[in-house]
PDB file of C-alpha atoms in Angstrom:
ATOM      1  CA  UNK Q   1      -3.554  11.653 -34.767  1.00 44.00           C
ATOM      2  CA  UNK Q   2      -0.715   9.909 -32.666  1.00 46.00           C
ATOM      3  CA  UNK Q   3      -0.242   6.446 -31.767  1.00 45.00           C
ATOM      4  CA  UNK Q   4      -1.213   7.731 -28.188  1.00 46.00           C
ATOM      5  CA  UNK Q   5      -4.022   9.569 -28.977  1.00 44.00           C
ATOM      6  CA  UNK Q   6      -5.398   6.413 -31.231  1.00 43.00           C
ATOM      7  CA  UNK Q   7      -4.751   4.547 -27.668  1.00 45.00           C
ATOM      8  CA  UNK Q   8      -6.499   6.753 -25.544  1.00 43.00           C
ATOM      9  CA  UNK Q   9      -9.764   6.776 -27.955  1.00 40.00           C
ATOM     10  CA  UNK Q  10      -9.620   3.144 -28.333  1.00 42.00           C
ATOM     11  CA  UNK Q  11      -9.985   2.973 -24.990  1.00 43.00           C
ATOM     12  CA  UNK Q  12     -12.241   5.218 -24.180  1.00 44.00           C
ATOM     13  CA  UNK Q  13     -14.560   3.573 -27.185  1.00 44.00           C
ATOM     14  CA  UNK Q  14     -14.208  -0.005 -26.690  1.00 51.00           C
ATOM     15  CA  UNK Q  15     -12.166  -2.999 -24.944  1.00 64.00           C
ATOM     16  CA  UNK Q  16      -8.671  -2.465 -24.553  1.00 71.00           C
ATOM     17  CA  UNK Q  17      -5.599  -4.222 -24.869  1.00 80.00           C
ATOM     18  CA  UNK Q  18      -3.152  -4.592 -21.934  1.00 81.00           C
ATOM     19  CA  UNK Q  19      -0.585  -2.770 -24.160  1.00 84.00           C
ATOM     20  CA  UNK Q  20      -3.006   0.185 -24.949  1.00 85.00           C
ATOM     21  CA  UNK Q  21      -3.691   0.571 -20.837  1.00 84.00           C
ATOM     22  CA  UNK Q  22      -0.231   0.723 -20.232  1.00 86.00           C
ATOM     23  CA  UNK Q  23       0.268   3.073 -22.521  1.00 88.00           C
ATOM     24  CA  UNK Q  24      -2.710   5.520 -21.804  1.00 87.00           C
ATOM     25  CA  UNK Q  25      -1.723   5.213 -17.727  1.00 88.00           C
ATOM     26  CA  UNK Q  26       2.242   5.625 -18.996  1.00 90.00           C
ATOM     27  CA  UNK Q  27       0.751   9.074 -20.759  1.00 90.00           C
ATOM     28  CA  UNK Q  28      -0.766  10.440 -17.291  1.00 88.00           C
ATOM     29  CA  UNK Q  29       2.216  10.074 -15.387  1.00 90.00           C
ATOM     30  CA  UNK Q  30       2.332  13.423 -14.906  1.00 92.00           C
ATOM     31  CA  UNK Q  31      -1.010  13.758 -14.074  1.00 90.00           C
ATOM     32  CA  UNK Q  32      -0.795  11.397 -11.630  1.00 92.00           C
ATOM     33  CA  UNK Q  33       2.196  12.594  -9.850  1.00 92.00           C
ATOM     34  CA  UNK Q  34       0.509  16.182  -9.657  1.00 92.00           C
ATOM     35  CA  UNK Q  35      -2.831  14.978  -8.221  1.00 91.00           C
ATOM     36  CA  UNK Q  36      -0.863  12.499  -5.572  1.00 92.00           C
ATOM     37  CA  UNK Q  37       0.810  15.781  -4.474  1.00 89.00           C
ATOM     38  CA  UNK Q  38      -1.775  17.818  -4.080  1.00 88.00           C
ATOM     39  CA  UNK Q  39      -3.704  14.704  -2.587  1.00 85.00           C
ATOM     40  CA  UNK Q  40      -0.999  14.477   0.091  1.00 82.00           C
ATOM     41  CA  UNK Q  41      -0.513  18.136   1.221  1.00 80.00           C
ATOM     42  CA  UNK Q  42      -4.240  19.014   1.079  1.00 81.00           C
ATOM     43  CA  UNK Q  43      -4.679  16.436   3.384  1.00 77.00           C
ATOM     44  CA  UNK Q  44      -3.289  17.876   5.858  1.00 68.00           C
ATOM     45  CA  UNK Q  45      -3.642  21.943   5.043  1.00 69.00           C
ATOM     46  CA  UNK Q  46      -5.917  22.742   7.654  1.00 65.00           C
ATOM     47  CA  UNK Q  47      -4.101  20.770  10.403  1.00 63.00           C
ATOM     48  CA  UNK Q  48      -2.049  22.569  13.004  1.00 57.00           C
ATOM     49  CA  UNK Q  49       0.875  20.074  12.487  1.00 59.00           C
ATOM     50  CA  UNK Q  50       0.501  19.446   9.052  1.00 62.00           C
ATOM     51  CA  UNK Q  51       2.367  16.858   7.423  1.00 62.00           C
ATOM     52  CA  UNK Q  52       3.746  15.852  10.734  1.00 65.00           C
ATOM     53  CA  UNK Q  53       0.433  13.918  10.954  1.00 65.00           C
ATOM     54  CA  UNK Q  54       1.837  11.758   8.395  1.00 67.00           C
ATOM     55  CA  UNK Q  55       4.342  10.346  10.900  1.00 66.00           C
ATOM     56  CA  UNK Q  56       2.315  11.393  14.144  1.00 66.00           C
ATOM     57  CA  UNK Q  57      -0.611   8.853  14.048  1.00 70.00           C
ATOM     58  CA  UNK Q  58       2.224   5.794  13.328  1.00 72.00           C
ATOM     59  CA  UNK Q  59       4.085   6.790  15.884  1.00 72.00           C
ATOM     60  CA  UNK Q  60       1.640   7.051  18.504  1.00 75.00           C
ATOM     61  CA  UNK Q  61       0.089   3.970  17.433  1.00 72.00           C
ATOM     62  CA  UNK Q  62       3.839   2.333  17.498  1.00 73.00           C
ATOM     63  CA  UNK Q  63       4.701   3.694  21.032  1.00 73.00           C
ATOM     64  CA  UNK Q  64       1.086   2.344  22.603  1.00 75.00           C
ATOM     65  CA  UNK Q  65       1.796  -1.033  21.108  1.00 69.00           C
ATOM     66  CA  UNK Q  66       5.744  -1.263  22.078  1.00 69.00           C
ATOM     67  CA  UNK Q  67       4.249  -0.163  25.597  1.00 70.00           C
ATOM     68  CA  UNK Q  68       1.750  -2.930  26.170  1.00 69.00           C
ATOM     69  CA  UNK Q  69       3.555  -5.519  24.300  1.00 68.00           C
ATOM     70  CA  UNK Q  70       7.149  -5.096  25.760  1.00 64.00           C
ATOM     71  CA  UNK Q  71       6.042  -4.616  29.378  1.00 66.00           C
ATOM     72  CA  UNK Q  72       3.410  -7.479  29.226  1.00 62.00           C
ATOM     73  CA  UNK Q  73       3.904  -9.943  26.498  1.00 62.00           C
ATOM     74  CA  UNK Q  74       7.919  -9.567  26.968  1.00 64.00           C
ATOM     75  CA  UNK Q  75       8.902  -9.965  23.093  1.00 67.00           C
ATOM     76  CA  UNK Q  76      12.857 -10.302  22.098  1.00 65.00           C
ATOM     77  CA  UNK Q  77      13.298  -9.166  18.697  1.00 67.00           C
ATOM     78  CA  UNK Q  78      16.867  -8.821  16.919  1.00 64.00           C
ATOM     79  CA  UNK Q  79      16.385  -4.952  17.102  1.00 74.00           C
ATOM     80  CA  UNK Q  80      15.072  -2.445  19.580  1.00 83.00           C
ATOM     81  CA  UNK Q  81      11.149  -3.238  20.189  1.00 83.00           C
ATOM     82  CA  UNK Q  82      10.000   0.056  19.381  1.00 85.00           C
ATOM     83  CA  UNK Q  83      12.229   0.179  16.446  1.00 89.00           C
ATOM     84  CA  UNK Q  84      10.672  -3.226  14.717  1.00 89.00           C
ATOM     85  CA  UNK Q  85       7.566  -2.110  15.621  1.00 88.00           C
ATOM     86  CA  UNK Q  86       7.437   1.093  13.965  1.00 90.00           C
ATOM     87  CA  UNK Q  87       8.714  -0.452  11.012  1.00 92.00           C
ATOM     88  CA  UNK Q  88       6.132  -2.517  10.959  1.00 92.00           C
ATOM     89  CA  UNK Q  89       3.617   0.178  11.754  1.00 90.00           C
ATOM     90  CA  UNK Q  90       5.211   2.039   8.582  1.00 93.00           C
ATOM     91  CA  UNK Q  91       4.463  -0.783   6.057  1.00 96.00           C
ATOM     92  CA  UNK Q  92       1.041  -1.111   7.963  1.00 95.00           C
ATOM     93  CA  UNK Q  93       0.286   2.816   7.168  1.00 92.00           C
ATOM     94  CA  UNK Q  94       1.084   2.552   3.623  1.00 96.00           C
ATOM     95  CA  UNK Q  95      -0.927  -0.776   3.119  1.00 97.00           C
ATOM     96  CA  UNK Q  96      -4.459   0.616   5.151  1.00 95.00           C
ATOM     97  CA  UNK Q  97      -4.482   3.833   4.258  1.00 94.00           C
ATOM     98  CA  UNK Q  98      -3.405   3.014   0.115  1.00 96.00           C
ATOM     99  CA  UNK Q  99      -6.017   0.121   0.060  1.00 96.00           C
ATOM    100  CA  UNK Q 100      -8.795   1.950   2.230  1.00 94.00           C
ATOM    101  CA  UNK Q 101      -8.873   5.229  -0.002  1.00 93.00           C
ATOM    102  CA  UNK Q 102      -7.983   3.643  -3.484  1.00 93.00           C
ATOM    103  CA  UNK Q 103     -10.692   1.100  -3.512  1.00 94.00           C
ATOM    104  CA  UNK Q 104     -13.156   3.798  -3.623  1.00 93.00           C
ATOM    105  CA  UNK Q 105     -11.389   6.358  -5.558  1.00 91.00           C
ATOM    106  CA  UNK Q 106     -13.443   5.673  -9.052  1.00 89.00           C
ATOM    107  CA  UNK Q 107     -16.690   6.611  -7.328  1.00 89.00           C
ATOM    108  CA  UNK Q 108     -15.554   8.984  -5.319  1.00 86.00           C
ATOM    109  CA  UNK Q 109     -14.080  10.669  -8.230  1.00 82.00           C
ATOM    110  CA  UNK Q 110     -16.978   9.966 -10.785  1.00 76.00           C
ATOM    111  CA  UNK Q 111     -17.469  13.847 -11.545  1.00 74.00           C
ATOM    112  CA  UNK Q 112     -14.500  14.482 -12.260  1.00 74.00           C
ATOM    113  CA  UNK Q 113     -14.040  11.117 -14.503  1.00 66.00           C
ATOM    114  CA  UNK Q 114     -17.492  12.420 -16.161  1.00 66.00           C
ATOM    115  CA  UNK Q 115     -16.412  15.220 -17.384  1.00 68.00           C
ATOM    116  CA  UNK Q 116     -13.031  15.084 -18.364  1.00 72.00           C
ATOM    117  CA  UNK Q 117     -11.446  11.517 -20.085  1.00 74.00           C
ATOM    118  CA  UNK Q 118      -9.209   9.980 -18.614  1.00 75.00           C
ATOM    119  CA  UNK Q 119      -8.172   6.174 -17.606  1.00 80.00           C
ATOM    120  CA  UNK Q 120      -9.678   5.583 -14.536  1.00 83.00           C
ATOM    121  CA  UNK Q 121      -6.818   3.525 -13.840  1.00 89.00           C
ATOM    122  CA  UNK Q 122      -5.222   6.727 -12.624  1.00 92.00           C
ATOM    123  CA  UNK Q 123      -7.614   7.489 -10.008  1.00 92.00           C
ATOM    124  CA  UNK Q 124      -6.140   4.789  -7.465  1.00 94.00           C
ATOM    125  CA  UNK Q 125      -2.951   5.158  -8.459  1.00 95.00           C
ATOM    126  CA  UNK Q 126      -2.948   8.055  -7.329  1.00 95.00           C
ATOM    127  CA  UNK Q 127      -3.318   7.213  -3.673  1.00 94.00           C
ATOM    128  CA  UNK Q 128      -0.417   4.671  -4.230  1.00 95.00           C
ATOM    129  CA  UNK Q 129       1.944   7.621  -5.071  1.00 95.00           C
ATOM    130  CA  UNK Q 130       0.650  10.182  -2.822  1.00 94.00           C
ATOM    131  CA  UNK Q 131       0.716   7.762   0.696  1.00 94.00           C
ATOM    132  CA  UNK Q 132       4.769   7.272  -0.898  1.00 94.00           C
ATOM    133  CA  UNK Q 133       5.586  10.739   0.509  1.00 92.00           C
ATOM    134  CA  UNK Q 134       4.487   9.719   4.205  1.00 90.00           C
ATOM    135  CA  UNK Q 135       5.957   6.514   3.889  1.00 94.00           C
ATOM    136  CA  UNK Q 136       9.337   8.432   3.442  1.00 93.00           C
ATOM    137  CA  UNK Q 137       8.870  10.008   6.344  1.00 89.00           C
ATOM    138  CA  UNK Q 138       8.102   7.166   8.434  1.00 90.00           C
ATOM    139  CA  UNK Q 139      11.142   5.520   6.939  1.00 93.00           C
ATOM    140  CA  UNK Q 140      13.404   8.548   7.615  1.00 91.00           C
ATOM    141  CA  UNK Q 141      12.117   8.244  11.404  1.00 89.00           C
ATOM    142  CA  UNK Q 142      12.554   4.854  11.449  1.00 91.00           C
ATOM    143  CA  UNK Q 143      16.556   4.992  10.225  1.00 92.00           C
ATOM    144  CA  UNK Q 144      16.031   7.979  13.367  1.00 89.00           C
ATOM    145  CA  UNK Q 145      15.176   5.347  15.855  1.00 88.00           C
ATOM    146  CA  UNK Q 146      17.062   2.695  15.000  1.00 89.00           C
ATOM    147  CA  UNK Q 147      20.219   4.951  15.212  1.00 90.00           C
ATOM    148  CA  UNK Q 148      19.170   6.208  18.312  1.00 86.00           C
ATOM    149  CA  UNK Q 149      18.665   3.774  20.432  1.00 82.00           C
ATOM    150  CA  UNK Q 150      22.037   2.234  19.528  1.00 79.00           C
ATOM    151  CA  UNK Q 151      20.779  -0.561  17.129  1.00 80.00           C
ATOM    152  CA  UNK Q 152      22.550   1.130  13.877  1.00 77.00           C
ATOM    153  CA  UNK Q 153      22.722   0.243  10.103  1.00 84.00           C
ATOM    154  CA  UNK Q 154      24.285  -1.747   7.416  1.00 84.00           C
ATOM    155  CA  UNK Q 155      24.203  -2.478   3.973  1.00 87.00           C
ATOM    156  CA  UNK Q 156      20.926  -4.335   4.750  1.00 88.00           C
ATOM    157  CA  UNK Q 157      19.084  -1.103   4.500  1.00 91.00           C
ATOM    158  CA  UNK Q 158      19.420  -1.397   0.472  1.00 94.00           C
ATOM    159  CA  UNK Q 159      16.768  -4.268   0.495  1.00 94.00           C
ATOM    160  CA  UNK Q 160      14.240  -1.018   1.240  1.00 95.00           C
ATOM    161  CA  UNK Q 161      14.556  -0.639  -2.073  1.00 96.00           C
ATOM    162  CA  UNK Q 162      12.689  -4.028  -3.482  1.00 96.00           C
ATOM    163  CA  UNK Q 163      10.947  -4.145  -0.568  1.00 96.00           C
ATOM    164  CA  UNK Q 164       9.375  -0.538  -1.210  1.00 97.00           C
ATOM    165  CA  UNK Q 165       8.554  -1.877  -4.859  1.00 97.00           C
ATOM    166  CA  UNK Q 166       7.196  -4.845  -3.876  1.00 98.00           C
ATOM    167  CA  UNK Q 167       4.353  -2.914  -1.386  1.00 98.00           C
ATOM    168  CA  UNK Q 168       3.501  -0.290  -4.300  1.00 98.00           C
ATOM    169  CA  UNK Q 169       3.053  -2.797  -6.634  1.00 98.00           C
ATOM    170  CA  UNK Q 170       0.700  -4.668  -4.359  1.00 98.00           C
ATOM    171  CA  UNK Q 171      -0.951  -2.123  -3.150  1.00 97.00           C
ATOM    172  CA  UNK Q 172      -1.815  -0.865  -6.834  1.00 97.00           C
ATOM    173  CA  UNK Q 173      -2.555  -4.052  -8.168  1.00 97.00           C
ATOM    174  CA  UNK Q 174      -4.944  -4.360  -5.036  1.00 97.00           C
ATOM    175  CA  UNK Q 175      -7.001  -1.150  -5.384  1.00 97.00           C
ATOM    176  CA  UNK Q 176      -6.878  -1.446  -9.583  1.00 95.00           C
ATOM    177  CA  UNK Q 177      -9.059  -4.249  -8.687  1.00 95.00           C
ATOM    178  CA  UNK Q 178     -11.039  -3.077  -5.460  1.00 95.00           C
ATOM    179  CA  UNK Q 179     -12.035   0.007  -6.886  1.00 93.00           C
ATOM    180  CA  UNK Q 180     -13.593  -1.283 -10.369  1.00 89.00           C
ATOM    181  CA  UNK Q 181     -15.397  -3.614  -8.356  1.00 90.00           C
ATOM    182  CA  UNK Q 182     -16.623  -1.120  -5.811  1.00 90.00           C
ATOM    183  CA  UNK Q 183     -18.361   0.750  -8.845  1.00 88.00           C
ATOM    184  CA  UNK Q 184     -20.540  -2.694  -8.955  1.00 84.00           C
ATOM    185  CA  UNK Q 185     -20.541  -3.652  -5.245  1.00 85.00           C
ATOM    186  CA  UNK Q 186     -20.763  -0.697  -3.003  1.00 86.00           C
ATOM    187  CA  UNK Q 187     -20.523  -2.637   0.342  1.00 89.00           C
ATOM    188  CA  UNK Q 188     -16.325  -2.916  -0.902  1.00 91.00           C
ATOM    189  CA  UNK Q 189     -16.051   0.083   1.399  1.00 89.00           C
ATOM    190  CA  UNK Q 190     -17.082  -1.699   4.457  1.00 92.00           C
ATOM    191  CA  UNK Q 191     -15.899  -4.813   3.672  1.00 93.00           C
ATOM    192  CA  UNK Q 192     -12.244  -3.608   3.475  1.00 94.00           C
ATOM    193  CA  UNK Q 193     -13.069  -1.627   6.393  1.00 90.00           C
ATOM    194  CA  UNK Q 194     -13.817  -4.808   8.417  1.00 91.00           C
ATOM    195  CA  UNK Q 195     -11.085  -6.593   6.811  1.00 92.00           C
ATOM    196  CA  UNK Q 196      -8.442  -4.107   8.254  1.00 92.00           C
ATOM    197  CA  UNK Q 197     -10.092  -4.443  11.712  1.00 88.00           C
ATOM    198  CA  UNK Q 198      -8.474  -7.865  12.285  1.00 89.00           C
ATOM    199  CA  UNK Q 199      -6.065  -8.053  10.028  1.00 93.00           C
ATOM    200  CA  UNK Q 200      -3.113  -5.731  11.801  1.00 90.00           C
ATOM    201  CA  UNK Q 201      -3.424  -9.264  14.404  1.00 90.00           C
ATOM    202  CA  UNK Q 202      -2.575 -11.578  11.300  1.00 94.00           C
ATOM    203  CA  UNK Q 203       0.249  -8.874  10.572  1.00 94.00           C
ATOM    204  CA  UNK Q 204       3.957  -9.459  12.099  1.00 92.00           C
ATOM    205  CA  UNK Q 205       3.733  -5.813  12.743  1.00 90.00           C
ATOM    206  CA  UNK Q 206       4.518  -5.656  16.419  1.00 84.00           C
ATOM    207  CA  UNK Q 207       4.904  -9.893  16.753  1.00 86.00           C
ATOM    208  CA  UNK Q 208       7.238 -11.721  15.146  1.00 87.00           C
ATOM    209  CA  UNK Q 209       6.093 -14.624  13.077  1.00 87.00           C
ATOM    210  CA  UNK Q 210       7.672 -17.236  15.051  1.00 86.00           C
ATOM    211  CA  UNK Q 211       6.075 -16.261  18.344  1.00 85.00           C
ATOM    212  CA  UNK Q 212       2.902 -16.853  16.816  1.00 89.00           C
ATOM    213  CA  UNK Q 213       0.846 -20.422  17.543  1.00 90.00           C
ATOM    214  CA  UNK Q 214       1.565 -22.527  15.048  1.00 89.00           C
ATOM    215  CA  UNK Q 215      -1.986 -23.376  14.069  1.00 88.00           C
ATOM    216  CA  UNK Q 216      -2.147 -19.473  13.390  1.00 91.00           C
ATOM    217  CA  UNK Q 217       1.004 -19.362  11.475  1.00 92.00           C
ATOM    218  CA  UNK Q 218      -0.043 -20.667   8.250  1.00 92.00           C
ATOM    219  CA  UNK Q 219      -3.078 -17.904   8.249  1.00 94.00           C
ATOM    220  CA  UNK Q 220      -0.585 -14.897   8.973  1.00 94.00           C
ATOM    221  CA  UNK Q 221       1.891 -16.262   5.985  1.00 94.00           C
ATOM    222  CA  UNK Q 222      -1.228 -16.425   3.651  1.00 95.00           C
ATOM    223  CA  UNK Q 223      -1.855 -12.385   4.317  1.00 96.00           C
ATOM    224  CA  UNK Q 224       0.011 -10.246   1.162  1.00 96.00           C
ATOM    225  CA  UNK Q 225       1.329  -7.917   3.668  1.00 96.00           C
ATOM    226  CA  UNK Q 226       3.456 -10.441   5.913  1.00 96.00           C
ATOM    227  CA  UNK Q 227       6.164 -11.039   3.850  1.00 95.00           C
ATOM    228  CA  UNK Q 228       7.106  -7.083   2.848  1.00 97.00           C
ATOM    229  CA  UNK Q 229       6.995  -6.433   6.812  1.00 96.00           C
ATOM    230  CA  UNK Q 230       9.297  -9.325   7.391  1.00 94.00           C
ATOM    231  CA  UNK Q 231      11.819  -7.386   5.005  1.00 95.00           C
ATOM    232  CA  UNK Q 232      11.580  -4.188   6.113  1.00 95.00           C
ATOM    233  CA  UNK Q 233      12.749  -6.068   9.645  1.00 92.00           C
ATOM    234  CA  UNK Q 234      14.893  -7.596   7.983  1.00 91.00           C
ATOM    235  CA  UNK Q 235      16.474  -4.449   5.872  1.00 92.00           C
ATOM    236  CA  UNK Q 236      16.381  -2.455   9.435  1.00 90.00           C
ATOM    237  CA  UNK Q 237      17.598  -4.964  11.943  1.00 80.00           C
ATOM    238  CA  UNK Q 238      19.302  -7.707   9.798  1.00 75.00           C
ATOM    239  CA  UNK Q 239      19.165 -11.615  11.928  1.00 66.00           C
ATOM    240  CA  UNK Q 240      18.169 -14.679  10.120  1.00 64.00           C
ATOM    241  CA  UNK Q 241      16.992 -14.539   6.577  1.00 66.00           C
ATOM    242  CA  UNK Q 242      13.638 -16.395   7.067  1.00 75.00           C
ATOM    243  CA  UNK Q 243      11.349 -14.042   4.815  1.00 81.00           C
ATOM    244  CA  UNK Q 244      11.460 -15.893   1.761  1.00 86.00           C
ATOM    245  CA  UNK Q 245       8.581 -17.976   1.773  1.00 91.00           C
ATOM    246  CA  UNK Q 246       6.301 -14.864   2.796  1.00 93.00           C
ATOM    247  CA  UNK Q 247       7.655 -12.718   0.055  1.00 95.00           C
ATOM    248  CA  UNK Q 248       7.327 -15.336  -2.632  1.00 96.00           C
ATOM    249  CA  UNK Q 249       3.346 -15.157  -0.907  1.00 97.00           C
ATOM    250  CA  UNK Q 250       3.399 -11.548  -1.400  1.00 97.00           C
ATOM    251  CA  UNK Q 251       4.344 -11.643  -4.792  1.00 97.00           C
ATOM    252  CA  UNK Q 252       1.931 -14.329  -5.452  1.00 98.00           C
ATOM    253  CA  UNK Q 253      -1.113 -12.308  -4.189  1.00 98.00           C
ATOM    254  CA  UNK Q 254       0.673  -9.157  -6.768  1.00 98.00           C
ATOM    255  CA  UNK Q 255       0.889 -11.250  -9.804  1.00 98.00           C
ATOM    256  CA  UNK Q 256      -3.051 -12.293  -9.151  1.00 98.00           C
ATOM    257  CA  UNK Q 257      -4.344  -8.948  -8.392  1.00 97.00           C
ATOM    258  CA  UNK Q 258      -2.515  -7.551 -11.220  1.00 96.00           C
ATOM    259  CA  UNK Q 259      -3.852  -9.832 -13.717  1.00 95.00           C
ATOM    260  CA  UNK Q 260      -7.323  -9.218 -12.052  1.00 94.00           C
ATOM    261  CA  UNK Q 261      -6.701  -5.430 -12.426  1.00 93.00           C
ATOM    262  CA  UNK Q 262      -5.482  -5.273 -16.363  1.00 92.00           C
ATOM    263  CA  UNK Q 263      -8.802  -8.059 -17.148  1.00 89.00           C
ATOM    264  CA  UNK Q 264     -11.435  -5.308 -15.496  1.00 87.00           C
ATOM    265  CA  UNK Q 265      -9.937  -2.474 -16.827  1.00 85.00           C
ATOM    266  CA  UNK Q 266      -9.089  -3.759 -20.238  1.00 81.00           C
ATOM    267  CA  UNK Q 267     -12.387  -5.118 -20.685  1.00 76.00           C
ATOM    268  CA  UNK Q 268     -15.255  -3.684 -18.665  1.00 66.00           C
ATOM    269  CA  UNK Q 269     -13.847   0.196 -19.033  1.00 65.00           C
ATOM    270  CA  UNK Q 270     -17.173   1.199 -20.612  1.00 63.00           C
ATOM    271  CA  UNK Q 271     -19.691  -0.599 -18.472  1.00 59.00           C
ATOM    272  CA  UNK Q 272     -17.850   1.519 -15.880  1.00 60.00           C
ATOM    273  CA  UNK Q 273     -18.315   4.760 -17.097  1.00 58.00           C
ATOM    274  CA  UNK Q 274     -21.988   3.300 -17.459  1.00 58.00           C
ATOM    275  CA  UNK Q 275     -22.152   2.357 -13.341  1.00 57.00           C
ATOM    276  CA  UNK Q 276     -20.999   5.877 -12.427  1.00 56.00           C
TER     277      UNK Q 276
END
């Protein structure tokens, strides 16, 4: 028997180490990348537009708010409205729809966990890497805009790349957690549901942080998902480098979920398989 295959019983059997998780989710990569695939494209098979719907809904959503908000609010940003706003929306996308379908991915999956072993670490991973396809297409649509209505690029655009990194790793680290303790608390669902409802408000998504009140300010810096946004503006449109408290935030909320992730999955793996 391999040193895998010891891993993967071991942790099927009993509490796992962190080093033994990593290795059995290392081991499914594949797996993983084949489900988030399929995941992706099924989603749409039976739509008329297909994949399209991947950027569609954004969009839309982008060119209502960039309507109401320009016209009536009257916000200056360093880049086209609509462009910082469907960057924003982009992030948004990735964050809701990751979180939303991840944190109930274990019990929505429990058949299939049932019957066949795997981690169930994999399970919302999964969503993380399958929402990655439509959030290249967002991005591709937002380099699109940006070029098209004159605001260009620079080398800023290569801060994507951590910034990218930094919102999968959140977003994994969130519904690693979420989802084990959805198989306990069923009401997750909802409450991430309501959660979402407000939070896009608390979001720089189509505000900038400064032109919120300052006695709200300190409540939008505290959400996970303000300081990627900031540099995805930032990567897009460049201006003043002001995103590094928020991103030090973000990370902060990572690091915690993570460790919160590896502690339930390392240690209560069984008395999940026993909830299902």
């Amino acid at each position: 028997m391999s040193a895998t295959e010891t891993d993967v019983l071991r942790l099927s059997n009993s509490s796992a180490s962190p080093r033994q998780l990593f290795a059995s989710v290392w081991e499914c990569r594949e797996l993983i990348t084949t489900l988030a695939r399929k995941e992706f494209f099924v989603r749409y098979r039976r739509s008329s537009l297909g994949v399209l719907w991947a950027a569609g809904l954004p969009l839309i959503q982008a060119t209502v708010l960039s309507i109401v908000f320009s016209r009536v609010v009257r916000i200056h940003t360093s880049t086209s409205y609509p462009v910082f706003v469907f960057t924003g929306m982009a992030v948004w996308t990735y964050f809701t729809s990751t979180i939303t379908a991840g944190s109930t991915s274990i019990v929505d999956n429990s058949g299939l966990t049932n019957k066949i072993y795997f981690p169930r670490a994999v399970l919302p991973l999964v969503q993380a890497r399958a929402n990655l396809y439509g959030l290249a297409i967002n991005i591709l649509i937002v380099f699109a805009l940006a070029i098209g209505f004159g605001d260009g690029l620079d080398a800023h655009i290569l801060i994507l790349i951590p910034a990218t990194l930094l919102l999968v790793l959140l977003c994994s680290a969130a519904v690693l957690t979420l989802s084990a303790l959805h198989v306990y608390f069923r009401d997750i669902r909802y409450v991430v549901q309501a959660l979402f409802t407000g939070l896009l408000y608390l979001t720089p998504v189509f505000l900038p942080l400064q032109r919120y009140p300052s006695a709200l300010r300190h409540v939008v810096l505290a959400n996970p998902a303000t300081g990627i946004v900031q540099l995805f503006h930032y990567a897009i449109a460049g201006g003043a480098a002001d995103w590094g408290h928020a991103v030090l935030i973000s990370g902060a909320w990572t690091v915690a979920l993570a460790i919160a992730a590896v502690y339930v999955h390392c240690s209560r793996d069984r008395v999940l398989a026993d909830l299902l």
